[in-house]
PDB file of C-alpha atoms in Angstrom:
ATOM      1  CA  MET A   1     -54.120-140.594 -91.618  1.00  0.00           C
ATOM      2  CA  GLU A   2     -57.286-142.642 -91.233  1.00  0.00           C
ATOM      3  CA  LYS A   3     -57.147-146.450 -91.142  1.00  0.00           C
ATOM      4  CA  ASP A   4     -59.690-148.293 -93.207  1.00  0.00           C
ATOM      5  CA  VAL A   5     -60.373-151.272 -90.936  1.00  0.00           C
ATOM      6  CA  GLY A   6     -62.151-153.229 -93.731  1.00  0.00           C
ATOM      7  CA  ARG A   7     -59.217-153.405 -96.142  1.00  0.00           C
ATOM      8  CA  VAL A   8     -55.669-154.701 -96.034  1.00  0.00           C
ATOM      9  CA  PRO A   9     -53.442-152.112 -97.629  1.00  0.00           C
ATOM     10  CA  GLU A  10     -50.505-152.872 -99.890  1.00  0.00           C
ATOM     11  CA  LEU A  11     -47.097-151.522 -98.876  1.00  0.00           C
ATOM     12  CA  PRO A  12     -46.717-148.992-101.725  1.00  0.00           C
ATOM     13  CA  SER A  13     -50.150-147.367-101.196  1.00  0.00           C
ATOM     14  CA  TYR A  14     -49.762-147.293 -97.401  1.00  0.00           C
ATOM     15  CA  MET A  15     -46.279-145.855 -97.640  1.00  0.00           C
ATOM     16  CA  ALA A  16     -47.537-143.242-100.071  1.00  0.00           C
ATOM     17  CA  GLU A  17     -49.993-142.133 -97.382  1.00  0.00           C
ATOM     18  CA  VAL A  18     -47.202-141.988 -94.772  1.00  0.00           C
ATOM     19  CA  ILE A  19     -44.995-140.017 -97.220  1.00  0.00           C
ATOM     20  CA  ASP A  20     -47.847-137.551 -97.815  1.00  0.00           C
ATOM     21  CA  ASP A  21     -48.109-137.052 -94.011  1.00  0.00           C
ATOM     22  CA  LEU A  22     -44.389-136.506 -93.780  1.00  0.00           C
ATOM     23  CA  LYS A  23     -44.504-133.945 -96.628  1.00  0.00           C
ATOM     24  CA  ARG A  24     -47.321-132.082 -94.889  1.00  0.00           C
ATOM     25  CA  ASN A  25     -45.155-131.984 -91.755  1.00  0.00           C
ATOM     26  CA  GLU A  26     -42.157-130.851 -93.817  1.00  0.00           C
ATOM     27  CA  LYS A  27     -40.076-133.939 -92.900  1.00  0.00           C
ATOM     28  CA  PHE A  28     -38.312-133.952 -96.235  1.00  0.00           C
ATOM     29  CA  PRO A  29     -35.280-136.125 -95.325  1.00  0.00           C
ATOM     30  CA  ALA A  30     -37.674-138.755 -94.019  1.00  0.00           C
ATOM     31  CA  VAL A  31     -39.695-138.592 -97.272  1.00  0.00           C
ATOM     32  CA  HIS A  32     -36.536-139.564 -99.179  1.00  0.00           C
ATOM     33  CA  THR A  33     -35.749-142.438 -96.826  1.00  0.00           C
ATOM     34  CA  TYR A  34     -39.320-143.842 -96.952  1.00  0.00           C
ATOM     35  CA  PHE A  35     -39.470-143.531-100.733  1.00  0.00           C
ATOM     36  CA  SER A  36     -36.084-145.302-101.099  1.00  0.00           C
ATOM     37  CA  THR A  37     -37.160-148.062 -98.660  1.00  0.00           C
ATOM     38  CA  CYS A  38     -40.404-148.625-100.551  1.00  0.00           C
ATOM     39  CA  ASN A  39     -38.499-148.870-103.873  1.00  0.00           C
ATOM     40  CA  SER A  40     -35.948-151.263-102.413  1.00  0.00           C
ATOM     41  CA  PHE A  41     -38.614-153.556-101.041  1.00  0.00           C
ATOM     42  CA  ALA A  42     -40.486-153.516-104.334  1.00  0.00           C
ATOM     43  CA  ARG A  43     -37.234-154.627-106.074  1.00  0.00           C
ATOM     44  CA  PHE A  44     -36.817-157.391-103.515  1.00  0.00           C
ATOM     45  CA  CYS A  45     -40.338-158.612-104.117  1.00  0.00           C
ATOM     46  CA  ALA A  46     -39.893-158.577-107.898  1.00  0.00           C
ATOM     47  CA  CYS A  47     -36.636-160.454-107.589  1.00  0.00           C
ATOM     48  CA  ALA A  48     -38.123-163.008-105.229  1.00  0.00           C
ATOM     49  CA  GLU A  49     -41.032-163.621-107.590  1.00  0.00           C
ATOM     50  CA  ALA A  50     -38.655-164.033-110.591  1.00  0.00           C
ATOM     51  CA  GLU A  51     -36.478-166.544-108.711  1.00  0.00           C
ATOM     52  CA  CYS A  52     -39.565-168.563-107.668  1.00  0.00           C
ATOM     53  CA  GLY A  53     -41.051-168.503-111.144  1.00  0.00           C
ATOM     54  CA  GLY A  54     -44.029-166.453-110.092  1.00  0.00           C
ATOM     55  CA  ASP A  55     -46.306-166.416-107.104  1.00  0.00           C
ATOM     56  CA  SER A  56     -46.992-170.030-106.177  1.00  0.00           C
ATOM     57  CA  SER A  57     -48.862-169.174-102.994  1.00  0.00           C
ATOM     58  CA  GLY A  58     -52.193-169.196-104.760  1.00  0.00           C
ATOM     59  CA  GLU A  59     -52.905-165.686-103.453  1.00  0.00           C
ATOM     60  CA  GLY A  60     -52.229-163.886-106.703  1.00  0.00           C
ATOM     61  CA  SER A  61     -49.820-161.127-107.410  1.00  0.00           C
ATOM     62  CA  ASN A  62     -49.870-157.398-107.042  1.00  0.00           C
ATOM     63  CA  GLY A  63     -51.673-156.657-110.315  1.00  0.00           C
ATOM     64  CA  GLY A  64     -48.781-157.878-112.422  1.00  0.00           C
ATOM     65  CA  SER A  65     -46.336-155.443-110.901  1.00  0.00           C
ATOM     66  CA  GLY A  66     -44.423-157.832-108.728  1.00  0.00           C
ATOM     67  CA  ALA A  67     -44.957-160.123-105.751  1.00  0.00           C
ATOM     68  CA  ARG A  68     -47.786-159.511-103.335  1.00  0.00           C
ATOM     69  CA  MET A  69     -46.997-156.702-100.926  1.00  0.00           C
ATOM     70  CA  ALA A  70     -50.003-156.714 -98.516  1.00  0.00           C
ATOM     71  CA  LEU A  71     -48.830-155.418 -95.193  1.00  0.00           C
ATOM     72  CA  PRO A  72     -49.476-158.675 -93.240  1.00  0.00           C
ATOM     73  CA  GLU A  73     -47.296-160.441 -95.792  1.00  0.00           C
ATOM     74  CA  VAL A  74     -44.580-157.776 -95.703  1.00  0.00           C
ATOM     75  CA  PHE A  75     -44.349-157.765 -91.924  1.00  0.00           C
ATOM     76  CA  ARG A  76     -43.910-161.508 -91.393  1.00  0.00           C
ATOM     77  CA  ALA A  77     -40.619-162.029 -89.514  1.00  0.00           C
ATOM     78  CA  GLY A  78     -39.395-164.534 -92.128  1.00  0.00           C
ATOM     79  CA  ARG A  79     -40.142-162.110 -94.952  1.00  0.00           C
ATOM     80  CA  LEU A  80     -38.234-159.307 -93.235  1.00  0.00           C
ATOM     81  CA  LYS A  81     -35.296-161.619 -92.622  1.00  0.00           C
ATOM     82  CA  GLU A  82     -35.298-162.638 -96.336  1.00  0.00           C
ATOM     83  CA  TYR A  83     -35.272-158.929 -97.225  1.00  0.00           C
ATOM     84  CA  GLU A  84     -32.434-158.228 -94.908  1.00  0.00           C
ATOM     85  CA  SER A  85     -30.451-161.181 -96.366  1.00  0.00           C
ATOM     86  CA  TRP A  86     -31.242-159.990 -99.899  1.00  0.00           C
ATOM     87  CA  MET A  87     -29.813-156.598 -99.134  1.00  0.00           C
ATOM     88  CA  MET A  88     -26.678-158.083 -97.504  1.00  0.00           C
ATOM     89  CA  GLN A  89     -26.133-160.313-100.566  1.00  0.00           C
ATOM     90  CA  ARG A  90     -26.181-157.249-102.704  1.00  0.00           C
ATOM     91  CA  GLU A  91     -23.470-155.784-100.498  1.00  0.00           C
ATOM     92  CA  LEU A  92     -25.419-152.694 -99.387  1.00  0.00           C
ATOM     93  CA  SER A  93     -23.744-150.883 -96.539  1.00  0.00           C
ATOM     94  CA  LEU A  94     -24.819-151.905 -93.063  1.00  0.00           C
ATOM     95  CA  ASN A  95     -26.051-148.337 -92.579  1.00  0.00           C
ATOM     96  CA  THR A  96     -28.387-148.677 -95.537  1.00  0.00           C
ATOM     97  CA  VAL A  97     -29.667-152.066 -94.410  1.00  0.00           C
ATOM     98  CA  SER A  98     -30.257-150.750 -90.916  1.00  0.00           C
ATOM     99  CA  THR A  99     -32.013-147.568 -92.233  1.00  0.00           C
ATOM    100  CA  TYR A 100     -34.375-149.552 -94.459  1.00  0.00           C
ATOM    101  CA  MET A 101     -35.182-152.047 -91.681  1.00  0.00           C
ATOM    102  CA  ARG A 102     -35.860-149.186 -89.196  1.00  0.00           C
ATOM    103  CA  THR A 103     -38.066-147.449 -91.753  1.00  0.00           C
ATOM    104  CA  LEU A 104     -40.140-150.632 -92.277  1.00  0.00           C
ATOM    105  CA  ARG A 105     -40.403-150.945 -88.471  1.00  0.00           C
ATOM    106  CA  ALA A 106     -41.656-147.361 -88.316  1.00  0.00           C
ATOM    107  CA  VAL A 107     -44.256-148.087 -91.002  1.00  0.00           C
ATOM    108  CA  TYR A 108     -45.260-151.242 -89.113  1.00  0.00           C
ATOM    109  CA  ASN A 109     -45.617-149.285 -85.879  1.00  0.00           C
ATOM    110  CA  ARG A 110     -47.893-146.741 -87.599  1.00  0.00           C
ATOM    111  CA  TRP A 111     -50.061-149.479 -89.111  1.00  0.00           C
ATOM    112  CA  LEU A 112     -50.648-151.851 -86.136  1.00  0.00           C
ATOM    113  CA  PRO A 113     -51.919-151.213 -82.629  1.00  0.00           C
ATOM    114  CA  PRO A 114     -49.114-151.261 -79.960  1.00  0.00           C
ATOM    115  CA  ALA A 115     -50.167-154.664 -78.525  1.00  0.00           C
ATOM    116  CA  ALA A 116     -49.443-156.453 -81.814  1.00  0.00           C
ATOM    117  CA  ARG A 117     -45.891-155.307 -82.502  1.00  0.00           C
ATOM    118  CA  ASN A 118     -42.702-157.347 -82.513  1.00  0.00           C
ATOM    119  CA  THR A 119     -41.827-158.904 -85.900  1.00  0.00           C
ATOM    120  CA  THR A 120     -38.569-156.991 -86.369  1.00  0.00           C
ATOM    121  CA  ARG A 121     -36.835-158.965 -83.553  1.00  0.00           C
ATOM    122  CA  GLY A 122     -33.799-160.720 -84.896  1.00  0.00           C
ATOM    123  CA  CYS A 123     -33.424-158.354 -87.873  1.00  0.00           C
ATOM    124  CA  SER A 124     -30.760-155.571 -88.102  1.00  0.00           C
ATOM    125  CA  THR A 125     -32.248-152.292 -86.987  1.00  0.00           C
ATOM    126  CA  GLY A 126     -29.048-150.658 -85.810  1.00  0.00           C
ATOM    127  CA  CYS A 127     -29.545-151.415 -82.140  1.00  0.00           C
ATOM    128  CA  ILE A 128     -26.655-153.270 -80.563  1.00  0.00           C
ATOM    129  CA  PRO A 129     -27.195-154.640 -77.034  1.00  0.00           C
ATOM    130  CA  LYS A 130     -24.735-153.068 -74.533  1.00  0.00           C
ATOM    131  CA  TRP A 131     -23.643-156.540 -73.387  1.00  0.00           C
ATOM    132  CA  SER A 132     -22.372-157.384 -76.888  1.00  0.00           C
ATOM    133  CA  LEU A 133     -19.957-154.449 -76.750  1.00  0.00           C
ATOM    134  CA  ALA A 134     -18.334-155.567 -73.506  1.00  0.00           C
ATOM    135  CA  PRO A 135     -14.802-156.963 -73.922  1.00  0.00           C
ATOM    136  CA  SER A 136     -14.637-160.744 -73.680  1.00  0.00           C
ATOM    137  CA  ALA A 137     -12.932-162.328 -70.761  1.00  0.00           C
ATOM    138  CA  PRO A 138      -9.390-163.692 -71.444  1.00  0.00           C
TER     139      PRO A 138
END
C-alpha cells in the first residue's frame, strides 16, 4: 500500500485500503474485524455529531455522512478515549472494546512512521501490566 504524502486520508478510505491488503493476503478473520471496527467508529462519529448538534469545529463534516474522520482527528488520544467510553456506555463486552481499540492501534501503526506512535496509551487495548495482577499486601 502506497502512502500519498500530500493528502490526509479519512478513516473509511484508509481502512478500505488496509482491508484490501488483508484480503490479498487471505487474512479473512482480520478483514471482518477491521470492517466491524470501521463501522463501529463511524457510528460513534455520527452519534457524537448528533449529540453536539453538528460539527462546530469549523472544519466541516465528512461530506454529510457523519463527523469528520480524518486520521489525525481519529488518532487524537482524547478522541480514542471518547470512543472507548462510548463503547463502554453501550455495554459492549470488554473483549469487543479491546479488539476494536487494538485494531485502531494497528491501523495507526500502519499509517504513521514508528517515531510518531503513542496515542493509545491510557486506552484499553487488552494489555494488563503484570504488576496489576500481583496480590495486594494485607
